[in-house]
mmCIF file of C-alpha atoms in Angstrom:
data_model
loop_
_atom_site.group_PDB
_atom_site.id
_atom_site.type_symbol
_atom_site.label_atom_id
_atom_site.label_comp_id
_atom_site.label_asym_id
_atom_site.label_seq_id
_atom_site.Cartn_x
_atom_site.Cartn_y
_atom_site.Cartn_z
ATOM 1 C CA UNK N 297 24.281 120.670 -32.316
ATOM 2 C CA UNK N 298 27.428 120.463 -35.214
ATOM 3 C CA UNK N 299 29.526 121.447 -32.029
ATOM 4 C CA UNK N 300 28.315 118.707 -30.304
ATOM 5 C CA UNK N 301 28.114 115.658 -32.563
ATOM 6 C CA UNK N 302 31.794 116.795 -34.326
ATOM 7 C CA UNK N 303 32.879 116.627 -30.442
ATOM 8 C CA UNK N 304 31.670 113.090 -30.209
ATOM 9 C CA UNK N 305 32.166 111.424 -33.682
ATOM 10 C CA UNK N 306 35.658 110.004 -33.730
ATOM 11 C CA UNK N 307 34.239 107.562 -31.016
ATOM 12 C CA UNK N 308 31.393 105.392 -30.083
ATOM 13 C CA UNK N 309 28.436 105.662 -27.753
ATOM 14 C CA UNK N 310 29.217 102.533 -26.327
ATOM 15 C CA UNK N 311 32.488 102.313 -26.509
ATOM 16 C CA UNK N 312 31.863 99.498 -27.049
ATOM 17 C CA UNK N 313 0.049 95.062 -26.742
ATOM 18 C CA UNK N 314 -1.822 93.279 -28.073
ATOM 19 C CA UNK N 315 -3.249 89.536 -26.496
ATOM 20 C CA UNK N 316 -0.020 88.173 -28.913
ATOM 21 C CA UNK N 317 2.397 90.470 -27.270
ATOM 22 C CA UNK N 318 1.572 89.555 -23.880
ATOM 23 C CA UNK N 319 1.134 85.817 -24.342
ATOM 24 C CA UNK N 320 4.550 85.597 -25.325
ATOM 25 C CA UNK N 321 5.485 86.112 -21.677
ATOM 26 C CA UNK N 322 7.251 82.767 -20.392
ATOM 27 C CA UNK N 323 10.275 81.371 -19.737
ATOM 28 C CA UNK N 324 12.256 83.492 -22.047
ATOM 29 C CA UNK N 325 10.238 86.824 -21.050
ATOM 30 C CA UNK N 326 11.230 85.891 -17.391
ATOM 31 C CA UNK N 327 15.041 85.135 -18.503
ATOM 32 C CA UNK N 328 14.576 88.858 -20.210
ATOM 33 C CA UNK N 329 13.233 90.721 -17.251
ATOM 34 C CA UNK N 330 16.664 89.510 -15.248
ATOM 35 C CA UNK N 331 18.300 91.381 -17.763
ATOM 36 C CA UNK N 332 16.385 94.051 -17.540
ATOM 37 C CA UNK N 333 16.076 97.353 -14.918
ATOM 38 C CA UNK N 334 12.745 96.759 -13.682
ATOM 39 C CA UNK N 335 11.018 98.975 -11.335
ATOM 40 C CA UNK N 336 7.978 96.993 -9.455
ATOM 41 C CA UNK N 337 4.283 97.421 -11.316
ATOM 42 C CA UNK N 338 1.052 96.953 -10.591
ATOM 43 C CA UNK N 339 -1.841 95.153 -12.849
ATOM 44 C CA UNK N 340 -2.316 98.363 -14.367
ATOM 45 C CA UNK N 341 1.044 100.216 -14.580
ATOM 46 C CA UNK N 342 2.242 101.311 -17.921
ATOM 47 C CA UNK N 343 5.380 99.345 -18.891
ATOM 48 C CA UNK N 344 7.478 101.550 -21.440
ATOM 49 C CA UNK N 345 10.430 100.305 -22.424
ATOM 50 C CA UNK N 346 13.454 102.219 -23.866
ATOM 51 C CA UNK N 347 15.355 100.802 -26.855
ATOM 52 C CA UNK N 348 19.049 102.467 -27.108
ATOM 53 C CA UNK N 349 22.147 102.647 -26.754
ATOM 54 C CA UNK N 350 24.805 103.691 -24.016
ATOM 55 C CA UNK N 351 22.748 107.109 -23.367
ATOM 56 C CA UNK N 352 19.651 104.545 -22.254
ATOM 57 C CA UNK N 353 21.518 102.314 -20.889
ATOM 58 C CA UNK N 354 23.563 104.778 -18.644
ATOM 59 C CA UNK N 355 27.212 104.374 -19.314
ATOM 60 C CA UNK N 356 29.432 105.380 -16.996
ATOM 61 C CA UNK N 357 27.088 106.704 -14.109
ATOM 62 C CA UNK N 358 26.350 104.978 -11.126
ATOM 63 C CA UNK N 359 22.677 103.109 -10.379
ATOM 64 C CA UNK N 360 20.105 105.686 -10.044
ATOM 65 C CA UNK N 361 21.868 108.312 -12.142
ATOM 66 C CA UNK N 362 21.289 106.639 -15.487
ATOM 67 C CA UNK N 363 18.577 108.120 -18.281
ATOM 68 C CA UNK N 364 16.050 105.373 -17.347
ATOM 69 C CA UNK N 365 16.135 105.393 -13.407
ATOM 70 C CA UNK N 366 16.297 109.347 -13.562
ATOM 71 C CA UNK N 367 13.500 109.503 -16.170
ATOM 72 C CA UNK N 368 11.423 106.523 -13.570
ATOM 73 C CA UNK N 369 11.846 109.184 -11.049
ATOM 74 C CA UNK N 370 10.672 112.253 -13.180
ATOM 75 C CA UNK N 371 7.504 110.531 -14.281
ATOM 76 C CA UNK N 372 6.506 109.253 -10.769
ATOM 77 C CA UNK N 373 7.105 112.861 -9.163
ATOM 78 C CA UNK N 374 4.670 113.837 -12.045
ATOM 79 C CA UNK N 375 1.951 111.491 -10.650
ATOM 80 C CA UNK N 376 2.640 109.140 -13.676
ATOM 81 C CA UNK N 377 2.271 104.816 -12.906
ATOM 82 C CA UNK N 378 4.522 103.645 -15.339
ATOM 83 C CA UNK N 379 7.860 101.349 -15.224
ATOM 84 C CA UNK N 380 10.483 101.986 -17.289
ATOM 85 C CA UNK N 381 12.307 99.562 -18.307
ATOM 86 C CA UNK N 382 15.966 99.726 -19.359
ATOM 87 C CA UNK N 383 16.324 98.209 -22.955
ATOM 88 C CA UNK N 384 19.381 99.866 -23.525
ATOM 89 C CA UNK N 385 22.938 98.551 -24.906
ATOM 90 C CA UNK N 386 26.309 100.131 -25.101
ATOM 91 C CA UNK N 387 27.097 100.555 -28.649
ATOM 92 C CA UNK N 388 24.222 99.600 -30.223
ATOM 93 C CA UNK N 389 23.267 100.595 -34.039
ATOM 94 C CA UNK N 390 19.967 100.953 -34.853
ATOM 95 C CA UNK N 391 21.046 97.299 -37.062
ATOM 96 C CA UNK N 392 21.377 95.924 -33.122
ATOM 97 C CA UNK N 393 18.526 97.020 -31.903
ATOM 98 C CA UNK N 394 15.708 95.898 -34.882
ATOM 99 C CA UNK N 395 17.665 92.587 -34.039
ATOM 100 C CA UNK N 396 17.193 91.883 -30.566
ATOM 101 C CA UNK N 397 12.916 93.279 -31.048
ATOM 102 C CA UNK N 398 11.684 89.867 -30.456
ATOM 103 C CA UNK N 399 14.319 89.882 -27.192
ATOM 104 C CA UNK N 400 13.229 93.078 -25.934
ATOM 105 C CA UNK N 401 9.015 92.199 -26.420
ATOM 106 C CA UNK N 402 9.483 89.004 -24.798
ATOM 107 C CA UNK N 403 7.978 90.601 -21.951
ATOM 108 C CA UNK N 404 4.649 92.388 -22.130
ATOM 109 C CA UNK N 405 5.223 96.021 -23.530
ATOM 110 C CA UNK N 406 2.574 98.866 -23.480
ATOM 111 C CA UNK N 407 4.989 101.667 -25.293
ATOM 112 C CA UNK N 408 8.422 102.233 -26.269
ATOM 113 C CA UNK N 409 10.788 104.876 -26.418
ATOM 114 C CA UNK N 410 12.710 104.200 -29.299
ATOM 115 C CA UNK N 411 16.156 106.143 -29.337
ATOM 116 C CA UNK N 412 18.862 104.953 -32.023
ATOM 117 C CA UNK N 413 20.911 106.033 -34.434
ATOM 118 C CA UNK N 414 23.960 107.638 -32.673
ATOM 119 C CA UNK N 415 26.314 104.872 -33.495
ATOM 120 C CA UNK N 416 25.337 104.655 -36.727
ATOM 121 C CA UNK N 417 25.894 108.467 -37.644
ATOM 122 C CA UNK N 418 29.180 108.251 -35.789
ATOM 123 C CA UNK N 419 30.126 105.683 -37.596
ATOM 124 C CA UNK N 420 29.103 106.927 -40.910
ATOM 125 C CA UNK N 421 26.888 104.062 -41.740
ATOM 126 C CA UNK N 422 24.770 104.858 -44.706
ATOM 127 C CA UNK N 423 21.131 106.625 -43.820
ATOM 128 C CA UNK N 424 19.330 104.442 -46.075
ATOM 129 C CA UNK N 425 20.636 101.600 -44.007
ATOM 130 C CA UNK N 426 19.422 103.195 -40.637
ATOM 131 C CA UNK N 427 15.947 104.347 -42.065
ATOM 132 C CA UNK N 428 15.261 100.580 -42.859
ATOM 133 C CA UNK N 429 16.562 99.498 -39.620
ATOM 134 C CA UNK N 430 14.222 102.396 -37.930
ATOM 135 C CA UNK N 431 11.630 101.597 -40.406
ATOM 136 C CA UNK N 432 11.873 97.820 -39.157
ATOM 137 C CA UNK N 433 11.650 98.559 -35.549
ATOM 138 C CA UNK N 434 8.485 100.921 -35.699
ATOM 139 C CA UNK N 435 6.442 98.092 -38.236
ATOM 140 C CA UNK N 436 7.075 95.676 -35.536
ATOM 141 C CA UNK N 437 5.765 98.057 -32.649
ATOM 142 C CA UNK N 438 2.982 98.963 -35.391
ATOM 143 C CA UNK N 439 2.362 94.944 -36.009
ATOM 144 C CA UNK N 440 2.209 95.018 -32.153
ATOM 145 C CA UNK N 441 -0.097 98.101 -31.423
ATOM 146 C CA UNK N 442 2.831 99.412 -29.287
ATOM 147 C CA UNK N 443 2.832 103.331 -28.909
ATOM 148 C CA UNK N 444 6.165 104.812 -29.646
ATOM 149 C CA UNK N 445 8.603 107.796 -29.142
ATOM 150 C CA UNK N 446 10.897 108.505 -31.891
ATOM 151 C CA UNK N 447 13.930 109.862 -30.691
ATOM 152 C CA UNK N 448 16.622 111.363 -32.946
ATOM 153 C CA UNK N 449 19.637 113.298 -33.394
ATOM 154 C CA UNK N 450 20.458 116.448 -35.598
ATOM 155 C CA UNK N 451 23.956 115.221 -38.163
ATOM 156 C CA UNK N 452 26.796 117.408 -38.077
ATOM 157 C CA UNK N 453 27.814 119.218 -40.918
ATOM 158 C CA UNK N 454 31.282 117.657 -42.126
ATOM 159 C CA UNK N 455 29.749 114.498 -43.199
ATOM 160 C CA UNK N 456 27.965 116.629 -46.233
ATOM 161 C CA UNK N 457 24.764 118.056 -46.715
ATOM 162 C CA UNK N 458 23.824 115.260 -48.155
ATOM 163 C CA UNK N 459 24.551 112.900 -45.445
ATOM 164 C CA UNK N 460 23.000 115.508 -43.069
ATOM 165 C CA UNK N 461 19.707 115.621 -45.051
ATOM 166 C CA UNK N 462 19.327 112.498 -45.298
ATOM 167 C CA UNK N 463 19.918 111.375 -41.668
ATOM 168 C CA UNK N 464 17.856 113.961 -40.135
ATOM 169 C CA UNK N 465 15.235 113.476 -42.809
ATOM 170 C CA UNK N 466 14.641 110.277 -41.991
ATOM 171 C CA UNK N 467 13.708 110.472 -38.540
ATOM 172 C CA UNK N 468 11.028 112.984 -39.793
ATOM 173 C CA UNK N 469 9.572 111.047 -42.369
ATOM 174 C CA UNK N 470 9.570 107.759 -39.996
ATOM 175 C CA UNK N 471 7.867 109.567 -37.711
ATOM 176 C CA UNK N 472 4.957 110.579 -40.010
ATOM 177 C CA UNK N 473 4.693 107.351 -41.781
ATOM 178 C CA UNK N 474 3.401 105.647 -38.536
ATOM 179 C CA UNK N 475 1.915 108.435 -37.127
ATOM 180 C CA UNK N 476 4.236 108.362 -34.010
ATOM 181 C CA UNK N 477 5.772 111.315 -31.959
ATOM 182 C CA UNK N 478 8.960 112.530 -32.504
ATOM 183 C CA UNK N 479 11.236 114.256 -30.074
ATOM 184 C CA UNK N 480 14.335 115.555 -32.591
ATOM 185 C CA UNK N 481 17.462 115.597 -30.274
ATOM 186 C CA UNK N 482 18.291 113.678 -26.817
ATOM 187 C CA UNK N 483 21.206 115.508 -26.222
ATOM 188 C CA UNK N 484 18.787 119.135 -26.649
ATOM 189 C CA UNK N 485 20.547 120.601 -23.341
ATOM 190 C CA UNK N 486 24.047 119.980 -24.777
ATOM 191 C CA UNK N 487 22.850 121.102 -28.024
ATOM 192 C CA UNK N 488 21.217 124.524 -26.605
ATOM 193 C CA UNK N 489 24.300 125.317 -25.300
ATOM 194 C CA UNK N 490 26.502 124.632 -28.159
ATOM 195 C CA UNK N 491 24.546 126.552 -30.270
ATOM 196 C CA UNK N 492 24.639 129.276 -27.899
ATOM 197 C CA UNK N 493 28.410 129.290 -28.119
ATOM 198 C CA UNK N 494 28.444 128.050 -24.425
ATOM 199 C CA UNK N 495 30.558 124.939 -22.636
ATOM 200 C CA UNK N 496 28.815 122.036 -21.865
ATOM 201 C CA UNK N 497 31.700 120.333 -20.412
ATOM 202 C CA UNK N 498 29.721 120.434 -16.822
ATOM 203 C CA UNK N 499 27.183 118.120 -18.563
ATOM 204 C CA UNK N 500 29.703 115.852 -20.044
ATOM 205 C CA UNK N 501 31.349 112.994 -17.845
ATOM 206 C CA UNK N 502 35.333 112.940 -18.327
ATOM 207 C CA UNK N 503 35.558 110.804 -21.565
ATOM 208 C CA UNK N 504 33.861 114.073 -22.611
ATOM 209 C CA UNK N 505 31.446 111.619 -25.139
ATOM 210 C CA UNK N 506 28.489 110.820 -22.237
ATOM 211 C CA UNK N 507 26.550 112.755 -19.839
ATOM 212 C CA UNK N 508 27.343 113.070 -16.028
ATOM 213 C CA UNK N 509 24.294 113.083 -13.894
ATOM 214 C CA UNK N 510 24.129 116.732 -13.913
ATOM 215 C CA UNK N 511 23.303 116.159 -17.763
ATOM 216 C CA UNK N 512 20.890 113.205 -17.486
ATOM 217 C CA UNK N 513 18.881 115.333 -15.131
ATOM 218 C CA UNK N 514 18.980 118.309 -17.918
ATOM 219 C CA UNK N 515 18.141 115.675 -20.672
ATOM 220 C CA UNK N 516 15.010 114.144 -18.729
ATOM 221 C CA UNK N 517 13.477 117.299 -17.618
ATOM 222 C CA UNK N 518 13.656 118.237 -21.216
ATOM 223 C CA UNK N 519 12.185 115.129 -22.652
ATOM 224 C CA UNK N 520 10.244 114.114 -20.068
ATOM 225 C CA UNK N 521 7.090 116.099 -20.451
ATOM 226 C CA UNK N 522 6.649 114.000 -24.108
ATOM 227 C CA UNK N 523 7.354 110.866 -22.208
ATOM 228 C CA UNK N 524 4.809 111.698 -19.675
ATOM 229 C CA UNK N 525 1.982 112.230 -22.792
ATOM 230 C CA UNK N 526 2.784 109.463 -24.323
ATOM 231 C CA UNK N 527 2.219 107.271 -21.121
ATOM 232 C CA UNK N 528 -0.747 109.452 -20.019
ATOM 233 C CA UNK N 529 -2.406 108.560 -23.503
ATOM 234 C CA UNK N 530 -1.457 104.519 -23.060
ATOM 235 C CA UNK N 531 -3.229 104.827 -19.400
ATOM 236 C CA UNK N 532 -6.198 106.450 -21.299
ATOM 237 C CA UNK N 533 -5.847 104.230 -24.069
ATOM 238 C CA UNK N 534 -5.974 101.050 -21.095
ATOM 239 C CA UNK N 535 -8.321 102.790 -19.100
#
């Protein structure tokens, strides 16, 4: 993974339920779902939304080849009734997306895969900073009785041990402080590869920062069996 993330961090990613949760959809939750991907649900689908940045949102790829309509796909093949629901921005910091919360739950949310912190360890921002931004994000879903996904990302090594520690720590400890999941890398497939001394080019598009399809596919089949528990346990949960 230090291949990868020293590859990628002179740039940008983006170059850029509870009764309260669902009464708060209205007039702003329907000017929010035009801004959001929406796949069509039944009464008793599973809405999970995911909260990123460009690698959610699908920079650069063309509709259907994106992290969210490939991962729709992957869960519905597995027999899974759940919408996904794209909550992801170009660029975002995990400052942006603890800011837009009330945005992104102003429709009716039954889990949410939260994936942030890339632009904030490419940018150097300090790791206490993100782990209260994090910390923010999953009290609100916690406040909400929203299941989550933590999502991280390993540091590379030439921002310091310290810095490394600390970053990767935190993800870790969020994850046990609210009892929630935690799947360590998105970019695993890339990261496999670096550290078995291998290209990953034929993952990468041509800015050689995002994923091609080819690499969204690899990233979903790797993440999506945790996706798929987390949903199966909100359907339970519902059921």
């Amino acid at each position: 993974m230090k291949i990868v993330l020293h590859q990628f961090a002179s740039f940008a990613y983006g170059v850029s339920r509870s009764a309260g949760n669902r009464a708060r959809a209205g007039l702003l939750g329907l000017t929010a779902l035009c801004a959001l991907s929406v796949a069509p649900a039944t009464a008793d689908t599973v809405r999970l939304v995911a909260l990123g940045d460009s690698l959610t949102q699908g920079y650069g790829l063309a509709d259907g080849e994106g992290f969210v309509p490939v991962l729709q796909d992957w869960l519905t093949q597995q027999g899974a009734d759940v919408t996904v629901i794209n909550a992801g921005v170009s660029g975002d910091t995990t400052a942006g997306g603890l800011a837009r919360m009330d945005w992104t739950l102003a429709e009716p949310a039954d889990a949410m895969i939260v994936a942030l912190g890339g632009n904030d360890l490419l940018r150097g921002l300090s790791p206490k900073t993100s782990r209260e931004n994090l910390d923010g994000i999953l009290a609100r879903l916690k406040l909400e009785r929203i299941p989550a996904l933590l999502v991280g990302l390993p540091a590379p090594g030439n921002y310091g041990p310290e810095f490394k520690n600390a970053f990767e720590a935190m993800y870790v400890d969020l994850a046990a402080k609210y009892d929630v999941p935690l799947y360590p890398d998105f970019l695993r497939p890339l990261s496999e590869k670096a550290d078995a001394g291998m290209s990953f080019r034929d993952l990468m598009q041509d800015d050689n920062i995002h994923p091609n399809a080819t690499g969204v596919q690899e990233i979903v089949d790797a993440m999506g069996p945790e996706v798929l528990q987390l949903v199966q346990s909100v359907a339970e949960a519902e059921g």
